[in-house]
PDB file of C-alpha atoms in Angstrom:
ATOM      1  CA  UNK A 176      -3.715  -8.594 -13.821  1.00 60.00           C
ATOM      2  CA  UNK A 177      -6.143  -8.149 -11.221  1.00 64.00           C
ATOM      3  CA  UNK A 178      -7.730  -4.726 -11.513  1.00 88.00           C
ATOM      4  CA  UNK A 179      -8.683  -2.089  -8.401  1.00 94.00           C
ATOM      5  CA  UNK A 180      -9.860   0.845 -10.116  1.00 94.00           C
ATOM      6  CA  UNK A 181     -10.671   4.100  -7.782  1.00 94.00           C
ATOM      7  CA  UNK A 182     -13.162   6.943  -9.525  1.00 86.00           C
ATOM      8  CA  UNK A 183     -10.902   9.801 -10.972  1.00 76.00           C
ATOM      9  CA  UNK A 184      -9.912  12.421  -8.942  1.00 81.00           C
ATOM     10  CA  UNK A 185      -9.293  15.095  -7.863  1.00 92.00           C
ATOM     11  CA  UNK A 186     -12.322  15.700  -5.393  1.00 95.00           C
ATOM     12  CA  UNK A 187     -12.890  18.936  -4.028  1.00 96.00           C
ATOM     13  CA  UNK A 188     -15.477  19.232  -1.383  1.00 96.00           C
ATOM     14  CA  UNK A 189     -16.416  21.983   0.928  1.00 97.00           C
ATOM     15  CA  UNK A 190     -15.426  22.314   4.695  1.00 97.00           C
ATOM     16  CA  UNK A 191     -18.017  20.328   6.112  1.00 97.00           C
ATOM     17  CA  UNK A 192     -19.358  18.561   3.589  1.00 97.00           C
ATOM     18  CA  UNK A 193     -19.251  14.529   2.529  1.00 97.00           C
ATOM     19  CA  UNK A 194     -16.624  13.258   0.692  1.00 97.00           C
ATOM     20  CA  UNK A 195     -17.332   9.730  -1.417  1.00 96.00           C
ATOM     21  CA  UNK A 196     -15.032   8.014  -2.438  1.00 97.00           C
ATOM     22  CA  UNK A 197     -15.631   4.688  -4.419  1.00 96.00           C
ATOM     23  CA  UNK A 198     -13.491   1.807  -5.858  1.00 97.00           C
ATOM     24  CA  UNK A 199     -13.693  -1.550  -8.002  1.00 97.00           C
ATOM     25  CA  UNK A 200     -11.918  -4.867  -7.850  1.00 95.00           C
ATOM     26  CA  UNK A 201     -11.861  -7.951 -10.380  1.00 93.00           C
ATOM     27  CA  UNK A 202     -11.160 -10.553  -8.286  1.00 91.00           C
ATOM     28  CA  UNK A 203     -14.407 -12.188  -7.324  1.00 91.00           C
ATOM     29  CA  UNK A 204     -12.550 -14.110  -4.771  1.00 90.00           C
ATOM     30  CA  UNK A 205     -11.140 -11.120  -3.140  1.00 91.00           C
ATOM     31  CA  UNK A 206     -11.569 -11.778   0.851  1.00 87.00           C
ATOM     32  CA  UNK A 207     -10.236  -8.218   2.509  1.00 93.00           C
ATOM     33  CA  UNK A 208     -10.644  -4.490   1.844  1.00 95.00           C
ATOM     34  CA  UNK A 209      -8.928  -1.488   3.528  1.00 96.00           C
ATOM     35  CA  UNK A 210      -8.843   2.125   2.935  1.00 97.00           C
ATOM     36  CA  UNK A 211      -5.771   4.158   3.133  1.00 97.00           C
ATOM     37  CA  UNK A 212      -4.635   7.912   3.756  1.00 97.00           C
ATOM     38  CA  UNK A 213      -2.033   9.473   2.015  1.00 96.00           C
ATOM     39  CA  UNK A 214      -0.280  12.860   2.445  1.00 96.00           C
ATOM     40  CA  UNK A 215       1.712  14.126  -0.237  1.00 91.00           C
ATOM     41  CA  UNK A 216       5.217  12.612   0.752  1.00 90.00           C
ATOM     42  CA  UNK A 217       4.283  10.429   3.110  1.00 93.00           C
ATOM     43  CA  UNK A 218       3.341   6.912   3.456  1.00 95.00           C
ATOM     44  CA  UNK A 219       0.438   5.297   3.465  1.00 96.00           C
ATOM     45  CA  UNK A 220      -1.592   5.312   6.962  1.00 96.00           C
ATOM     46  CA  UNK A 221      -5.071   2.555   7.223  1.00 95.00           C
ATOM     47  CA  UNK A 222      -8.045   4.552   8.062  1.00 95.00           C
ATOM     48  CA  UNK A 223     -10.809   1.833   8.403  1.00 94.00           C
ATOM     49  CA  UNK A 224     -11.119  -1.949   6.880  1.00 94.00           C
ATOM     50  CA  UNK A 225     -13.710  -4.136   6.104  1.00 95.00           C
ATOM     51  CA  UNK A 226     -14.844  -8.067   5.691  1.00 92.00           C
ATOM     52  CA  UNK A 227     -18.598  -8.484   5.450  1.00 90.00           C
ATOM     53  CA  UNK A 228     -21.233  -6.928   3.241  1.00 92.00           C
ATOM     54  CA  UNK A 229     -22.635  -3.875   4.368  1.00 93.00           C
ATOM     55  CA  UNK A 230     -21.284  -0.843   5.984  1.00 94.00           C
ATOM     56  CA  UNK A 231     -18.905  -0.585   9.109  1.00 94.00           C
ATOM     57  CA  UNK A 232     -18.556   3.146  10.243  1.00 96.00           C
ATOM     58  CA  UNK A 233     -15.304   4.905  12.900  1.00 95.00           C
ATOM     59  CA  UNK A 234     -15.922   8.197  13.735  1.00 96.00           C
ATOM     60  CA  UNK A 235     -16.204  10.175  10.730  1.00 97.00           C
ATOM     61  CA  UNK A 236     -15.421   7.802   8.159  1.00 97.00           C
ATOM     62  CA  UNK A 237     -18.293   4.859   6.809  1.00 97.00           C
ATOM     63  CA  UNK A 238     -16.723   2.107   4.870  1.00 97.00           C
ATOM     64  CA  UNK A 239     -19.852  -0.003   2.248  1.00 97.00           C
ATOM     65  CA  UNK A 240     -18.653  -3.274   1.284  1.00 96.00           C
ATOM     66  CA  UNK A 241     -21.071  -5.240  -1.432  1.00 96.00           C
ATOM     67  CA  UNK A 242     -19.324  -7.981  -3.051  1.00 94.00           C
ATOM     68  CA  UNK A 243     -21.975  -9.335  -5.224  1.00 94.00           C
ATOM     69  CA  UNK A 244     -21.476  -5.986  -7.023  1.00 95.00           C
ATOM     70  CA  UNK A 245     -17.708  -6.078  -6.381  1.00 95.00           C
ATOM     71  CA  UNK A 246     -17.669  -2.585  -4.857  1.00 95.00           C
ATOM     72  CA  UNK A 247     -15.974  -0.978  -1.862  1.00 97.00           C
ATOM     73  CA  UNK A 248     -16.767   2.831  -1.009  1.00 97.00           C
ATOM     74  CA  UNK A 249     -15.639   5.093   1.577  1.00 98.00           C
ATOM     75  CA  UNK A 250     -17.662   8.509   2.863  1.00 97.00           C
ATOM     76  CA  UNK A 251     -15.987  11.295   5.038  1.00 97.00           C
ATOM     77  CA  UNK A 252     -18.520  13.157   6.485  1.00 98.00           C
ATOM     78  CA  UNK A 253     -17.891  16.425   8.155  1.00 98.00           C
ATOM     79  CA  UNK A 254     -15.448  17.190   5.617  1.00 97.00           C
ATOM     80  CA  UNK A 255     -11.753  18.897   7.327  1.00 97.00           C
ATOM     81  CA  UNK A 256      -9.227  20.534   5.299  1.00 96.00           C
ATOM     82  CA  UNK A 257      -7.095  17.945   7.907  1.00 96.00           C
ATOM     83  CA  UNK A 258      -8.681  15.700   5.478  1.00 97.00           C
ATOM     84  CA  UNK A 259      -6.718  16.126   2.509  1.00 97.00           C
ATOM     85  CA  UNK A 260      -4.651  13.616   1.175  1.00 96.00           C
ATOM     86  CA  UNK A 261      -4.862  10.884  -1.570  1.00 95.00           C
ATOM     87  CA  UNK A 262      -7.199   8.130   0.026  1.00 97.00           C
ATOM     88  CA  UNK A 263      -6.110   4.209  -1.800  1.00 96.00           C
ATOM     89  CA  UNK A 264      -8.156   1.300  -2.082  1.00 96.00           C
ATOM     90  CA  UNK A 265      -6.839  -1.870  -1.409  1.00 95.00           C
ATOM     91  CA  UNK A 266      -8.351  -5.482  -1.856  1.00 94.00           C
ATOM     92  CA  UNK A 267      -6.718  -8.500  -0.995  1.00 91.00           C
ATOM     93  CA  UNK A 268      -7.462 -11.382  -3.094  1.00 85.00           C
ATOM     94  CA  UNK A 269      -7.329 -15.249  -2.454  1.00 82.00           C
ATOM     95  CA  UNK A 270      -3.453 -15.945  -2.588  1.00 79.00           C
ATOM     96  CA  UNK A 271      -3.090 -13.126   0.288  1.00 79.00           C
ATOM     97  CA  UNK A 272      -1.285 -10.151  -2.113  1.00 84.00           C
ATOM     98  CA  UNK A 273      -2.593  -6.917  -0.953  1.00 89.00           C
ATOM     99  CA  UNK A 274      -3.151  -4.560  -4.882  1.00 91.00           C
ATOM    100  CA  UNK A 275      -3.437  -0.982  -4.722  1.00 94.00           C
ATOM    101  CA  UNK A 276      -6.012   1.186  -6.535  1.00 94.00           C
ATOM    102  CA  UNK A 277      -4.424   4.529  -7.604  1.00 92.00           C
ATOM    103  CA  UNK A 278      -5.715   6.850  -5.602  1.00 94.00           C
ATOM    104  CA  UNK A 279      -8.011   9.729  -5.114  1.00 95.00           C
ATOM    105  CA  UNK A 280      -6.657  12.705  -4.272  1.00 95.00           C
ATOM    106  CA  UNK A 281      -9.506  15.090  -1.934  1.00 96.00           C
ATOM    107  CA  UNK A 282      -9.465  18.919  -1.347  1.00 97.00           C
ATOM    108  CA  UNK A 283     -11.495  20.137   1.166  1.00 97.00           C
ATOM    109  CA  UNK A 284     -12.008  23.847   0.394  1.00 94.00           C
ATOM    110  CA  UNK A 285     -12.140  25.680   4.032  1.00 89.00           C
TER     111      UNK A 285
ATOM    112  CA  UNK B1393       7.931   1.239  20.298  1.00 63.00           C
ATOM    113  CA  UNK B1394       7.051  -1.301  17.176  1.00 71.00           C
ATOM    114  CA  UNK B1395       7.416  -0.156  13.999  1.00 94.00           C
ATOM    115  CA  UNK B1396       9.215  -1.087  10.756  1.00 97.00           C
ATOM    116  CA  UNK B1397      12.112   0.546   9.949  1.00 97.00           C
ATOM    117  CA  UNK B1398      13.475   1.727   6.171  1.00 97.00           C
ATOM    118  CA  UNK B1399      16.286   2.845   5.085  1.00 96.00           C
ATOM    119  CA  UNK B1400      18.025   5.556   3.663  1.00 96.00           C
ATOM    120  CA  UNK B1401      15.338   7.960   3.512  1.00 95.00           C
ATOM    121  CA  UNK B1402      16.804   9.461   0.454  1.00 96.00           C
ATOM    122  CA  UNK B1403      19.019   7.439  -2.174  1.00 94.00           C
ATOM    123  CA  UNK B1404      20.786   8.007  -5.629  1.00 93.00           C
ATOM    124  CA  UNK B1405      21.824   5.500  -7.460  1.00 90.00           C
ATOM    125  CA  UNK B1406      24.856   6.227 -10.786  1.00 89.00           C
ATOM    126  CA  UNK B1407      23.765   4.317 -13.955  1.00 85.00           C
ATOM    127  CA  UNK B1408      24.850   0.472 -13.547  1.00 87.00           C
ATOM    128  CA  UNK B1409      25.196   0.651 -10.072  1.00 92.00           C
ATOM    129  CA  UNK B1410      23.490  -2.070  -7.958  1.00 95.00           C
ATOM    130  CA  UNK B1411      21.647  -0.909  -4.178  1.00 95.00           C
ATOM    131  CA  UNK B1412      20.575  -1.499  -1.403  1.00 97.00           C
ATOM    132  CA  UNK B1413      17.311  -0.535   0.803  1.00 97.00           C
ATOM    133  CA  UNK B1414      17.243  -1.761   3.932  1.00 98.00           C
ATOM    134  CA  UNK B1415      13.698  -3.108   6.370  1.00 98.00           C
ATOM    135  CA  UNK B1416      13.293  -3.949   9.718  1.00 98.00           C
ATOM    136  CA  UNK B1417      10.686  -4.516  11.743  1.00 97.00           C
ATOM    137  CA  UNK B1418      10.302  -5.620  15.491  1.00 96.00           C
ATOM    138  CA  UNK B1419       6.512  -5.867  15.220  1.00 95.00           C
ATOM    139  CA  UNK B1420       6.729  -9.862  14.788  1.00 94.00           C
ATOM    140  CA  UNK B1421       5.245 -10.059  11.724  1.00 95.00           C
ATOM    141  CA  UNK B1422       5.489 -13.249   9.475  1.00 94.00           C
ATOM    142  CA  UNK B1423       5.054 -11.317   6.029  1.00 94.00           C
ATOM    143  CA  UNK B1424       6.932  -8.512   4.364  1.00 96.00           C
ATOM    144  CA  UNK B1425       6.783  -6.764   1.235  1.00 96.00           C
ATOM    145  CA  UNK B1426       7.842  -4.458  -1.156  1.00 98.00           C
ATOM    146  CA  UNK B1427       6.188  -1.652  -2.493  1.00 97.00           C
ATOM    147  CA  UNK B1428       7.557   1.090  -5.776  1.00 97.00           C
ATOM    148  CA  UNK B1429       5.434   4.131  -6.063  1.00 96.00           C
ATOM    149  CA  UNK B1430       5.718   6.482  -8.687  1.00 94.00           C
ATOM    150  CA  UNK B1431       3.968   9.838  -8.974  1.00 87.00           C
ATOM    151  CA  UNK B1432       0.374  10.441  -8.839  1.00 79.00           C
ATOM    152  CA  UNK B1433      -0.076   6.376  -9.002  1.00 82.00           C
ATOM    153  CA  UNK B1434      -1.033   3.970  -6.450  1.00 87.00           C
ATOM    154  CA  UNK B1435       1.315   1.349  -5.433  1.00 94.00           C
ATOM    155  CA  UNK B1436       2.992  -1.938  -7.305  1.00 95.00           C
ATOM    156  CA  UNK B1437       4.211  -5.170  -5.775  1.00 94.00           C
ATOM    157  CA  UNK B1438       7.659  -5.797  -6.222  1.00 97.00           C
ATOM    158  CA  UNK B1439       8.157  -8.576  -4.170  1.00 96.00           C
ATOM    159  CA  UNK B1440       6.393 -10.337  -0.822  1.00 94.00           C
ATOM    160  CA  UNK B1441       7.677 -13.159   1.806  1.00 95.00           C
ATOM    161  CA  UNK B1442       5.287 -14.762   4.234  1.00 92.00           C
ATOM    162  CA  UNK B1443       7.898 -17.019   6.262  1.00 93.00           C
ATOM    163  CA  UNK B1444      12.101 -16.847   6.675  1.00 96.00           C
ATOM    164  CA  UNK B1445      13.768 -17.784   3.517  1.00 96.00           C
ATOM    165  CA  UNK B1446      10.680 -17.807   1.500  1.00 96.00           C
ATOM    166  CA  UNK B1447       9.628 -15.439  -1.012  1.00 96.00           C
ATOM    167  CA  UNK B1448       7.172 -14.872  -4.399  1.00 94.00           C
ATOM    168  CA  UNK B1449       7.381 -12.095  -6.971  1.00 95.00           C
ATOM    169  CA  UNK B1450       4.962  -9.753  -7.027  1.00 93.00           C
ATOM    170  CA  UNK B1451       4.102  -7.699 -10.380  1.00 91.00           C
ATOM    171  CA  UNK B1452       6.601  -5.674 -11.074  1.00 95.00           C
ATOM    172  CA  UNK B1453       9.559  -8.047 -10.374  1.00 97.00           C
ATOM    173  CA  UNK B1454      11.900  -7.337 -12.775  1.00 96.00           C
ATOM    174  CA  UNK B1455      15.013  -6.157 -12.279  1.00 96.00           C
ATOM    175  CA  UNK B1456      15.310  -6.631  -8.430  1.00 97.00           C
ATOM    176  CA  UNK B1457      16.174  -8.839  -6.137  1.00 98.00           C
ATOM    177  CA  UNK B1458      15.363  -9.707  -1.997  1.00 98.00           C
ATOM    178  CA  UNK B1459      16.524 -11.972   0.585  1.00 98.00           C
ATOM    179  CA  UNK B1460      14.774 -12.914   3.518  1.00 98.00           C
ATOM    180  CA  UNK B1461      17.100 -14.930   6.186  1.00 97.00           C
ATOM    181  CA  UNK B1462      15.765 -13.732   9.564  1.00 97.00           C
ATOM    182  CA  UNK B1463      12.018 -12.510  10.278  1.00 97.00           C
ATOM    183  CA  UNK B1464      12.773  -9.069  11.059  1.00 97.00           C
ATOM    184  CA  UNK B1465      14.580  -8.164   8.150  1.00 98.00           C
ATOM    185  CA  UNK B1466      13.524  -7.920   4.195  1.00 98.00           C
ATOM    186  CA  UNK B1467      16.105  -5.532   2.133  1.00 98.00           C
ATOM    187  CA  UNK B1468      15.438  -4.566  -1.135  1.00 98.00           C
ATOM    188  CA  UNK B1469      18.162  -5.178  -3.914  1.00 97.00           C
ATOM    189  CA  UNK B1470      17.729  -2.489  -7.239  1.00 96.00           C
ATOM    190  CA  UNK B1471      19.559  -3.844  -9.569  1.00 94.00           C
ATOM    191  CA  UNK B1472      21.617  -2.112 -13.208  1.00 90.00           C
ATOM    192  CA  UNK B1473      18.805  -4.194 -14.344  1.00 89.00           C
ATOM    193  CA  UNK B1474      16.326  -2.073 -13.914  1.00 90.00           C
ATOM    194  CA  UNK B1475      16.326   0.917 -16.033  1.00 88.00           C
ATOM    195  CA  UNK B1476      13.972   3.219 -14.886  1.00 91.00           C
ATOM    196  CA  UNK B1477      14.434   2.827 -11.089  1.00 93.00           C
ATOM    197  CA  UNK B1478      13.711   6.470  -9.755  1.00 95.00           C
ATOM    198  CA  UNK B1479      10.199   5.975  -6.939  1.00 96.00           C
ATOM    199  CA  UNK B1480       9.455   5.927  -3.536  1.00 97.00           C
ATOM    200  CA  UNK B1481       9.430   3.032  -2.383  1.00 98.00           C
ATOM    201  CA  UNK B1482       7.464   1.629   0.528  1.00 98.00           C
ATOM    202  CA  UNK B1483       8.400  -1.569   2.923  1.00 98.00           C
ATOM    203  CA  UNK B1484       5.269  -2.853   4.876  1.00 96.00           C
ATOM    204  CA  UNK B1485       4.224  -5.648   6.899  1.00 96.00           C
ATOM    205  CA  UNK B1486       1.585  -8.406   8.549  1.00 92.00           C
ATOM    206  CA  UNK B1487       0.655 -10.988  10.345  1.00 89.00           C
ATOM    207  CA  UNK B1488      -0.403 -13.703   8.037  1.00 84.00           C
ATOM    208  CA  UNK B1489      -3.999 -14.562   7.539  1.00 79.00           C
ATOM    209  CA  UNK B1490      -6.809 -13.070   4.868  1.00 73.00           C
ATOM    210  CA  UNK B1491      -7.853  -9.951   7.369  1.00 78.00           C
ATOM    211  CA  UNK B1492      -3.963  -8.472   8.723  1.00 84.00           C
ATOM    212  CA  UNK B1493      -3.785  -5.271   7.862  1.00 89.00           C
ATOM    213  CA  UNK B1494      -0.365  -3.323   6.573  1.00 92.00           C
ATOM    214  CA  UNK B1495       2.014  -1.552   8.014  1.00 94.00           C
ATOM    215  CA  UNK B1496       3.926   0.545   6.220  1.00 96.00           C
ATOM    216  CA  UNK B1497       7.689   1.916   7.039  1.00 97.00           C
ATOM    217  CA  UNK B1498       8.184   5.828   5.847  1.00 96.00           C
ATOM    218  CA  UNK B1499       9.687   4.856   2.530  1.00 96.00           C
ATOM    219  CA  UNK B1500      12.742   5.753   0.457  1.00 97.00           C
ATOM    220  CA  UNK B1501      13.121   8.050  -2.267  1.00 96.00           C
ATOM    221  CA  UNK B1502      15.639   6.780  -4.507  1.00 95.00           C
ATOM    222  CA  UNK B1503      16.549   9.185  -7.453  1.00 94.00           C
ATOM    223  CA  UNK B1504      19.050   8.241 -10.573  1.00 88.00           C
ATOM    224  CA  UNK B1505      22.002  10.247 -10.627  1.00 82.00           C
TER     225      UNK B1505
END
């Protein structure tokens, strides 16, 4: 079974700091990569997607992809209490299935 | 407004009973998906469909069934063969293509009486 692994949490960061989330995947043929944010009891919402090696920035979020190392990460700069949530890494394989990691729970301390 | 509607929000199942979760989308998306989420865990794929009248098993299809008779509808039946059905069920849809993004409905919490 194809695997998506995320760094274990929970991750606690002070307000204004950088939160760093990591994700590795097993299928070298994976083509696209997504980060979702999920608040407790709610459905996931897409916050970032990346398809090419390198960095992609969107506001306070930066996604980084390294296909050779099969590694994707998410940085949250200037963390806010509203960023407290579970972050899910999702990877699309060549069969177009989207597989999810177990998630990393982030808590931003005021 | 376009979106994905799941109903009901909460559902209770008696032992031996089949129950059906509804999922409707008006986004004109070709692909639809069902995921299951257990507490503190990620999403696991149950079934997915990329075209009307066709669907594929995901990683945990046993004890579940689906149909895709219309593009906008993808109901999930949790059968009595699913012995541990208590979970949060999420329906999603997308256009087809490797870079297309999944959008999710608001979910159905299923519990066993």
